[in-house]
Coordinates of C-alpha atoms and ligand atoms in Angstrom, one line a residue:
X1 CA 31.3 -1.0 -25.8
X2 CA 29.1 2.1 -26.0
X3 CA 25.4 1.4 -25.4
X4 CA 22.4 3.5 -26.0
X5 CA 19.7 2.4 -23.5
X6 CA 16.3 3.9 -24.0
X7 CA 13.7 4.2 -21.3
X8 CA 16.5 3.9 -18.7
X9 CA 14.7 6.1 -16.1
X10 CA 11.9 3.6 -15.9
X11 CA 11.6 0.4 -13.8
X12 CA 13.4 -2.3 -15.9
X13 CA 15.7 0.2 -17.8
X14 CA 17.1 1.7 -14.5
X15 CA 17.7 -1.8 -13.1
X16 CA 19.4 -2.8 -16.3
X17 CA 21.7 0.3 -16.4
X18 CA 22.7 -0.3 -12.8
X19 CA 23.5 -3.9 -13.5
X20 CA 25.5 -3.2 -16.7
X21 CA 27.3 -0.2 -15.2
X22 CA 28.5 -2.3 -12.3
X23 CA 29.3 -5.5 -14.3
X24 CA 31.2 -3.8 -17.1
X25 CA 33.6 -1.1 -15.8
X26 CA 34.7 -0.2 -19.3
X27 CA 31.2 0.3 -20.9
X28 CA 29.9 3.7 -21.8
X29 CA 26.1 4.1 -21.3
X30 CA 23.8 6.7 -22.7
X31 CA 20.3 6.8 -21.3
X32 CA 17.8 8.4 -23.5
X33 CA 14.5 8.9 -21.8
X34 CA 11.6 11.4 -22.2
X35 CA 10.8 11.3 -18.5
X36 CA 7.2 10.4 -19.0
X37 CA 5.0 9.9 -15.9
X38 CA 6.9 6.6 -15.4
X39 CA 10.4 8.0 -15.9
X40 CA 12.2 9.1 -12.7
X41 CA 15.8 10.2 -12.4
X42 CA 15.8 9.2 -8.8
X43 CA 15.9 5.6 -10.0
X44 CA 19.6 6.1 -10.9
X45 CA 20.7 8.6 -8.4
X46 CA 23.3 6.1 -6.9
X47 CA 24.8 5.5 -10.4
X48 CA 24.9 9.2 -11.2
X49 CA 26.7 10.0 -7.9
X50 CA 29.2 7.2 -8.4
X51 CA 29.8 8.2 -12.0
X52 CA 30.3 11.9 -11.2
X53 CA 33.0 11.1 -8.6
X54 CA 35.0 8.7 -10.8
X55 CA 34.1 7.2 -14.1
X56 CA 32.3 9.7 -16.3
X57 CA 30.9 6.9 -18.5
X58 CA 27.2 7.5 -17.9
X59 CA 25.2 10.2 -19.8
X60 CA 21.6 11.1 -19.5
X61 CA 19.8 12.7 -22.5
X62 CA 16.2 13.9 -22.0
X63 CA 14.2 13.3 -25.2
X64 CA 11.8 11.3 -27.2
X65 CA 12.8 8.1 -29.1
X66 CA 10.4 9.2 -31.8
X67 CA 12.5 12.4 -32.3
X68 CA 14.5 11.4 -35.3
X69 CA 16.9 14.4 -35.3
X70 CA 17.8 13.8 -31.7
X71 CA 18.2 10.0 -32.0
X72 CA 20.4 10.4 -35.1
X73 CA 22.6 13.0 -33.4
X74 CA 23.2 10.5 -30.6
X75 CA 23.7 7.4 -32.7
X76 CA 26.0 9.1 -35.3
X77 CA 28.5 9.8 -32.5
X78 CA 29.2 6.1 -32.5
X79 CA 27.1 3.6 -30.7
X80 CA 27.7 -0.2 -30.7
X81 CA 24.4 -1.4 -29.3
X82 CA 20.9 0.0 -28.8
X83 CA 18.7 -1.6 -26.1
X84 CA 15.1 -0.3 -26.5
X85 CA 13.1 -0.3 -23.2
X86 CA 11.4 3.0 -23.8
X87 CA 7.6 2.4 -24.0
X88 CA 4.3 3.2 -22.6
X89 CA 4.0 0.1 -20.5
X90 CA 0.7 -0.1 -18.7
X91 CA -2.2 -2.0 -20.2
X92 CA -5.0 -0.1 -18.3
X93 CA -3.6 3.2 -19.6
X94 CA -3.7 1.8 -23.2
X95 CA -7.4 1.0 -22.7
X96 CA -8.0 4.5 -21.5
X97 CA -6.2 6.1 -24.5
X98 CA -4.1 4.2 -27.0
X99 CA -2.6 7.0 -29.1
X100 CA 0.6 7.6 -27.2
X101 CA 1.2 3.8 -27.3
X102 CA 1.3 3.9 -31.0
X103 CA 3.5 7.0 -31.1
X104 CA 6.1 5.7 -28.6
X105 CA 6.0 2.0 -29.0
X106 CA 5.7 1.7 -32.8
X107 CA 6.9 5.0 -34.3
X108 CA 9.6 5.4 -31.7
X109 CA 10.9 1.9 -32.5
X110 CA 10.9 2.8 -36.1
X111 CA 13.1 5.8 -35.5
X112 CA 15.6 3.8 -33.4
X113 CA 15.7 1.0 -36.0
X114 CA 16.3 3.5 -38.8
X115 CA 19.1 5.3 -36.8
X116 CA 20.7 1.9 -36.0
X117 CA 20.7 1.0 -39.6
X118 CA 22.0 4.3 -40.9
X119 CA 24.9 4.4 -38.4
X120 CA 25.9 0.7 -38.6
X121 CA 25.0 -0.2 -35.0
X122 CA 26.1 -3.8 -34.4
X123 CA 23.3 -4.9 -32.0
X124 CA 19.7 -3.8 -31.7
X125 CA 17.8 -5.4 -28.8
X126 CA 14.0 -4.8 -28.8
X127 CA 12.6 -5.4 -25.4
X128 CA 9.2 -6.9 -26.0
X129 CA 6.7 -8.8 -23.9
X130 CA 5.0 -12.2 -23.6
X131 CA 1.7 -10.2 -23.9
X132 CA 2.2 -10.2 -27.7
X133 CA 1.2 -13.9 -27.7
X134 CA -2.2 -13.2 -26.3
X135 CA -3.8 -15.5 -23.7
X136 CA -3.3 -19.1 -22.8
X137 CA -5.9 -21.6 -21.6
X138 CA -5.3 -23.6 -18.4
X139 CA -2.4 -25.6 -20.0
X140 CA 0.5 -25.0 -22.4
X141 CA 3.3 -22.4 -22.5
X142 CA 4.3 -19.6 -24.9
X143 CA 7.2 -20.6 -27.1
X144 CA 9.0 -18.3 -29.6
X145 CA 7.0 -19.8 -32.4
X146 CA 3.6 -19.2 -30.8
X147 CA 1.6 -17.0 -33.2
X148 CA 1.2 -13.3 -32.2
X149 CA -2.4 -12.6 -30.9
X150 CA -2.3 -9.4 -28.9
X151 CA -5.5 -8.5 -27.1
X152 CA -4.9 -5.0 -25.6
X153 CA -3.8 -1.8 -27.4
X154 CA -0.6 -2.0 -25.4
X155 CA 0.3 -5.5 -26.5
X156 CA -0.8 -4.7 -30.1
X157 CA 1.6 -1.8 -30.2
X158 CA 4.4 -4.0 -28.8
X159 CA 3.6 -6.7 -31.5
X160 CA 3.7 -4.0 -34.1
X161 CA 7.2 -3.0 -33.0
X162 CA 8.3 -6.7 -33.0
X163 CA 7.2 -7.1 -36.6
X164 CA 9.0 -3.9 -37.6
X165 CA 12.1 -5.1 -35.8
X166 CA 11.9 -8.4 -37.6
X167 CA 11.5 -6.6 -41.0
X168 CA 14.7 -4.6 -40.4
X169 CA 16.6 -7.9 -40.0
X170 CA 15.0 -9.6 -43.0
X171 CA 15.1 -6.6 -45.3
X172 CA 18.2 -4.6 -44.3
X173 CA 20.3 -7.1 -42.4
X174 CA 20.2 -5.0 -39.2
X175 CA 21.5 -7.2 -36.4
X176 CA 18.2 -7.2 -34.3
X177 CA 17.1 -9.5 -31.5
X178 CA 13.7 -9.5 -29.8
X179 CA 13.3 -10.6 -26.2
X180 CA 9.8 -11.4 -24.8
X181 CA 9.7 -11.4 -21.0
X182 CA 6.9 -12.3 -18.5
X183 CA 5.8 -10.1 -15.6
X184 CA 8.6 -8.4 -13.8
X185 CA 8.7 -7.2 -10.1
X186 CA 11.3 -5.6 -7.9
X187 CA 12.7 -2.3 -6.8
X188 CA 11.7 1.0 -8.5
X189 CA 8.6 -0.4 -10.2
X190 CA 6.0 2.3 -10.6
X191 CA 3.1 1.8 -8.2
X192 CA 0.4 1.3 -10.9
X193 CA 1.4 -2.3 -11.6
X194 CA -0.1 -5.1 -9.5
X195 CA 2.7 -5.8 -7.0
X196 CA 4.0 -2.3 -6.1
X197 CA 0.4 -0.9 -6.1
X198 CA -0.8 -3.6 -3.7
X199 CA 2.3 -3.3 -1.5
X200 CA 2.0 0.5 -1.2
X201 CA -1.8 0.5 -0.8
X202 CA -1.5 -2.1 2.0
X203 CA 1.1 -0.1 3.7
X204 CA -1.3 2.9 3.6
X205 CA -4.2 0.6 4.7
X206 CA -6.2 1.4 1.6
X207 CA -8.0 -1.1 -0.6
X208 CA -6.4 -3.5 -3.0
X209 CA -8.5 -3.5 -6.2
X210 CA -8.5 -7.1 -7.5
X211 CA -9.8 -7.4 -11.0
X212 CA -12.6 -9.9 -11.8
X213 CA -12.3 -13.2 -9.9
X214 CA -8.6 -12.6 -9.1
X215 CA -7.7 -15.9 -10.8
X216 CA -5.9 -14.6 -13.8
X217 CA -2.4 -16.1 -13.9
X218 CA 0.9 -14.4 -14.6
X219 CA 4.5 -15.8 -14.7
X220 CA 6.6 -13.7 -12.4
X221 CA 10.2 -12.9 -12.7
X222 CA 12.5 -10.8 -10.4
X223 CA 13.8 -7.8 -12.4
X224 CA 17.5 -8.6 -11.9
X225 CA 16.9 -12.0 -13.6
X226 CA 15.4 -10.2 -16.6
X227 CA 18.6 -8.0 -16.7
X228 CA 21.0 -11.0 -16.7
X229 CA 18.9 -12.5 -19.5
X230 CA 19.2 -9.4 -21.6
X231 CA 22.9 -9.3 -20.9
X232 CA 23.3 -12.8 -22.3
X233 CA 21.1 -11.9 -25.4
X234 CA 23.1 -8.7 -26.0
X235 CA 26.4 -10.5 -26.0
X236 CA 25.6 -13.9 -27.3
X237 CA 22.2 -14.0 -28.9
X238 CA 21.8 -14.9 -32.6
X239 CA 20.7 -12.0 -34.9
X240 CA 17.2 -12.2 -36.2
X241 CA 16.1 -14.4 -33.3
X242 CA 13.5 -14.1 -30.6
X243 CA 14.2 -15.2 -27.0
X244 CA 11.5 -15.8 -24.4
X245 CA 12.4 -14.9 -20.8
X246 CA 10.4 -16.2 -17.9
X247 CA 10.5 -16.9 -14.2
X248 CA 8.9 -20.4 -14.3
X249 CA 6.6 -19.0 -11.6
X250 CA 2.9 -19.1 -12.3
X251 CA 0.7 -17.4 -9.7
X252 CA -2.9 -16.2 -9.7
X253 CA -3.4 -12.5 -8.8
X254 CA -5.2 -13.7 -5.6
X255 CA -2.2 -15.8 -4.6
X256 CA 0.1 -12.7 -5.1
X257 CA -2.3 -10.6 -3.0
X258 CA -2.4 -13.2 -0.1
X259 CA 1.4 -13.5 -0.1
X260 CA 1.8 -9.7 0.2
X261 CA -0.8 -9.3 2.9
X262 CA 0.9 -12.1 4.9
X263 CA 4.4 -10.5 4.4
X264 CA 3.1 -7.1 5.5
X265 CA 0.9 -8.5 8.3
X266 CA -2.2 -6.8 6.9
X267 CA -5.8 -8.1 6.9
X268 CA -7.6 -9.8 4.0
X269 CA -10.4 -7.3 4.4
X270 CA -8.3 -4.8 2.4
X271 CA -9.1 -6.9 -0.7
X272 CA -11.8 -5.3 -2.9
X273 CA -13.0 -7.3 -5.9
X274 CA -13.7 -4.8 -8.7
X275 CA -15.0 -4.9 -12.3
X276 CA -12.7 -6.8 -14.5
X277 CA -10.2 -5.2 -17.0
X278 CA -11.7 -5.3 -20.5
X279 CA -10.1 -8.0 -22.7
X280 CA -8.2 -9.3 -19.6
X281 CA -5.8 -12.1 -20.6
X282 CA -6.5 -15.1 -18.5
X283 CA -3.1 -16.8 -18.3
X284 CA 0.6 -16.2 -19.3
X285 CA 3.3 -18.8 -18.9
X286 CA 6.6 -18.9 -20.6
X287 CA 8.8 -21.6 -22.1
X288 CA 12.3 -20.1 -21.9
X289 CA 14.2 -23.3 -22.7
X290 CA 15.8 -21.7 -25.8
X291 CA 17.4 -19.0 -23.7
X292 CA 18.6 -21.5 -21.1
X293 CA 20.0 -24.1 -23.4
X294 CA 21.4 -21.9 -26.2
X295 CA 22.7 -19.0 -24.0
X296 CA 23.2 -20.8 -20.7
X297 CA 20.9 -18.5 -18.7
X298 CA 19.4 -19.4 -15.4
X299 CA 17.5 -17.4 -12.9
X300 CA 19.0 -16.5 -9.6
X301 CA 16.0 -15.5 -7.5
X302 CA 13.0 -17.8 -6.6
X303 CA 9.7 -16.1 -5.9
X304 CA 10.3 -16.1 -2.1
X305 CA 13.7 -14.4 -2.4
X306 CA 12.5 -11.9 -5.0
X307 CA 9.4 -10.9 -3.0
X308 CA 11.5 -10.5 0.2
X309 CA 13.8 -8.2 -1.6
X310 CA 10.9 -6.3 -3.2
X311 CA 8.9 -5.8 0.0
X312 CA 11.9 -4.8 1.9
X313 CA 12.8 -2.2 -0.8
X314 CA 9.3 -0.6 -0.7
X315 CA 9.5 -0.6 3.2
X316 CA 12.9 1.2 3.1
X317 CA 12.0 3.6 0.3
X318 CA 8.7 5.1 1.4
X319 CA 9.6 8.7 0.2
X320 CA 10.2 7.3 -3.3
X321 CA 6.7 5.9 -3.8
X322 CA 4.9 8.4 -1.6
X323 CA 6.1 11.3 -3.8
X324 CA 4.7 9.4 -6.8
X325 CA 1.4 8.5 -5.3
X326 CA 0.6 12.1 -4.2
X327 CA 1.3 13.4 -7.8
X328 CA -0.3 12.9 -11.2
X329 CA -0.5 9.2 -10.9
X330 CA -3.0 9.4 -8.1
X331 CA -5.4 11.4 -10.2
X332 CA -5.3 8.7 -12.9
X333 CA -5.6 5.9 -10.4
X334 CA -8.6 7.6 -8.7
X335 CA -10.4 8.1 -12.0
X336 CA -9.8 4.5 -13.1
X337 CA -10.7 3.1 -9.7
X338 CA -13.9 5.2 -9.4
X339 CA -15.0 3.8 -12.8
X340 CA -15.0 0.2 -11.5
Ligands
NAD1 P1 8.2 1.8 -17.4 O1 6.9 2.4 -17.7 O2 8.5 1.7 -15.9 O3 9.3 2.7 -18.0 C1 9.3 3.1 -19.3 C2 10.3 4.2 -19.5 O4 10.3 4.7 -20.9 C3 10.1 5.5 -18.7 O5 11.3 5.9 -18.1 C4 9.6 6.5 -19.6 O6 9.9 7.8 -19.3 C5 10.3 6.1 -20.9 N1 9.6 6.6 -22.1 C6 8.3 6.5 -22.4 N2 8.0 7.0 -23.5 C7 9.2 7.5 -24.1 C8 9.6 8.1 -25.3 N3 8.7 8.4 -26.2 N4 10.9 8.4 -25.4 C9 11.8 8.1 -24.5 N5 11.5 7.5 -23.3 C10 10.2 7.1 -23.2 O7 8.3 0.4 -18.1 P2 9.0 -0.9 -17.6 O8 8.0 -1.8 -16.9 O9 10.3 -0.6 -17.1 O10 9.1 -1.6 -19.1 C11 10.3 -1.4 -19.9 C12 10.1 -2.2 -21.2 O11 10.0 -3.6 -20.9 C13 8.9 -1.8 -22.0 O12 9.2 -1.8 -23.4 C14 7.9 -2.9 -21.7 O13 7.0 -3.2 -22.8 C15 8.8 -4.1 -21.5 N6 8.4 -5.2 -20.6 C16 7.9 -4.9 -19.3 C17 7.6 -5.9 -18.5 C18 7.1 -5.6 -17.1 O14 6.6 -6.6 -16.4 N7 7.1 -4.4 -16.6 C19 7.6 -7.2 -18.9 C20 8.1 -7.5 -20.2 C21 8.5 -6.5 -21.0
DAU2 O1 3.6 -9.9 -19.2 C1 4.4 -8.8 -19.3 C2 3.6 -7.5 -19.0 O2 3.4 -7.4 -17.7 C3 4.4 -6.2 -19.5 O3 4.5 -6.3 -20.9 C4 3.6 -5.0 -19.1 O4 4.3 -3.8 -19.4 C5 3.3 -5.0 -17.6 O5 2.6 -3.9 -17.3 C6 2.7 -6.3 -17.2 O6 1.3 -6.3 -17.7 P1 0.1 -6.9 -16.8 O7 -1.2 -6.3 -17.4 O8 0.2 -8.3 -16.7 O9 0.5 -6.2 -15.4 P2 -0.3 -5.5 -14.3 O10 0.6 -5.3 -13.1 O11 -1.0 -4.3 -14.8 O12 -1.4 -6.6 -13.9 C7 -1.0 -7.9 -13.4 C8 -2.3 -8.7 -13.2 O13 -2.9 -8.1 -12.0 C9 -3.3 -8.6 -14.3 O14 -4.0 -9.9 -14.4 C10 -4.3 -7.5 -13.9 C11 -4.3 -7.6 -12.4 N1 -4.5 -6.4 -11.7 C12 -3.7 -5.3 -12.0 C13 -3.9 -4.1 -11.3 C14 -3.0 -2.9 -11.7 C15 -5.5 -6.3 -10.7 O15 -6.2 -7.3 -10.4 N2 -5.7 -5.1 -10.1 C16 -4.9 -4.0 -10.3 O16 -5.1 -2.9 -9.7

């Protein structure tokens, strides 16, 4: 199988490429990534080194998914499946400026869908998010039939791509599938997201900016479990369907923070309650029974195991995140933080 994976230099995309490359020794993988602030070729250095020595079945192409000419040049050479991870992925940045979110998340998806259709790609997986469903009250779960009600420019752009993906199935018969996963954590996550930001800040003895009352709830899943779910969907999912992916692990942000401080042996005085995120969704929780019963997926990591692996990885890979935090990201973070 020849796969075009977009956004493969980011957090989940790089974990997915590593997983697929190792699991399927005969698969060819093309990674198309524009190397935005969140894209980092270091994330796949081990795979590149392994591939250069032996296999020669991994190719990196630097480019924009919204570049129709480039995308068509890649896909016309023969691609069996497209897995679209490429996106602007951070809610706070979308509040700061939503333009690039529309360009990449919606227009980029349109270019990929068109290329998939034109060149008879047999599988198109749109990696979406549970945030398209909006926010839950204290009870209930998101199912695949929950109406879309996105609240941030980020989630609105992802919902736009979902609807476009659906339309390419209904109108043209392109074999599309949408996955909607909850909050991921694990190695190589860019330190702007809650867990890696708080781990790395705590290791540097700087403050942990907890939004609002710290009681917003997310459903956490270890990134490798997300990858195994996408693998199932890619090979066995039904065209035209949506599959929710979740970790069955609801935690408040405060609980996450306390767990991290305890694991790192750092004081609670590092916590700084700051102004809330505008439009902050209160609670996400996923019903992924369709994926489990129909495709036989189950998660391998509970929260304790996943967090142990994650914290250990950040402890062992300080140069990786320190290089990021001293760069462009720091300026953005400082500005955002100072505004609170
Ligand atoms: P990320 O920000 O770490 O990585 C995004 C990658 O996309 C980067 O490598 C970046 O360079 C690349 N990219 C951005 N714009 C591009 C463009 N125009 N053309 C080509 N490449 C481009 O994001 P992530 O957390 O790994 O998320 C990956 C996907 O999974 C996204 O679509 C996101 O919406 C979705 N998702 C994320 C989570 C989560 O918890 N992180 C949960 C559910 C779904
Ligand atoms: O649910 C899936 C989504 O999860 C993905 O689609 C997004 O790409 C991904 O970024 C993530 O979105 P969230 O907004 O939930 O993730 P984030 O890590 O930004 O925030 C998690 C929670 O922590 C949220 O309630 C806001 C809070 N938070 C976040 C940051 C960065 C803080 O309290 N302080 C912070 O500094």
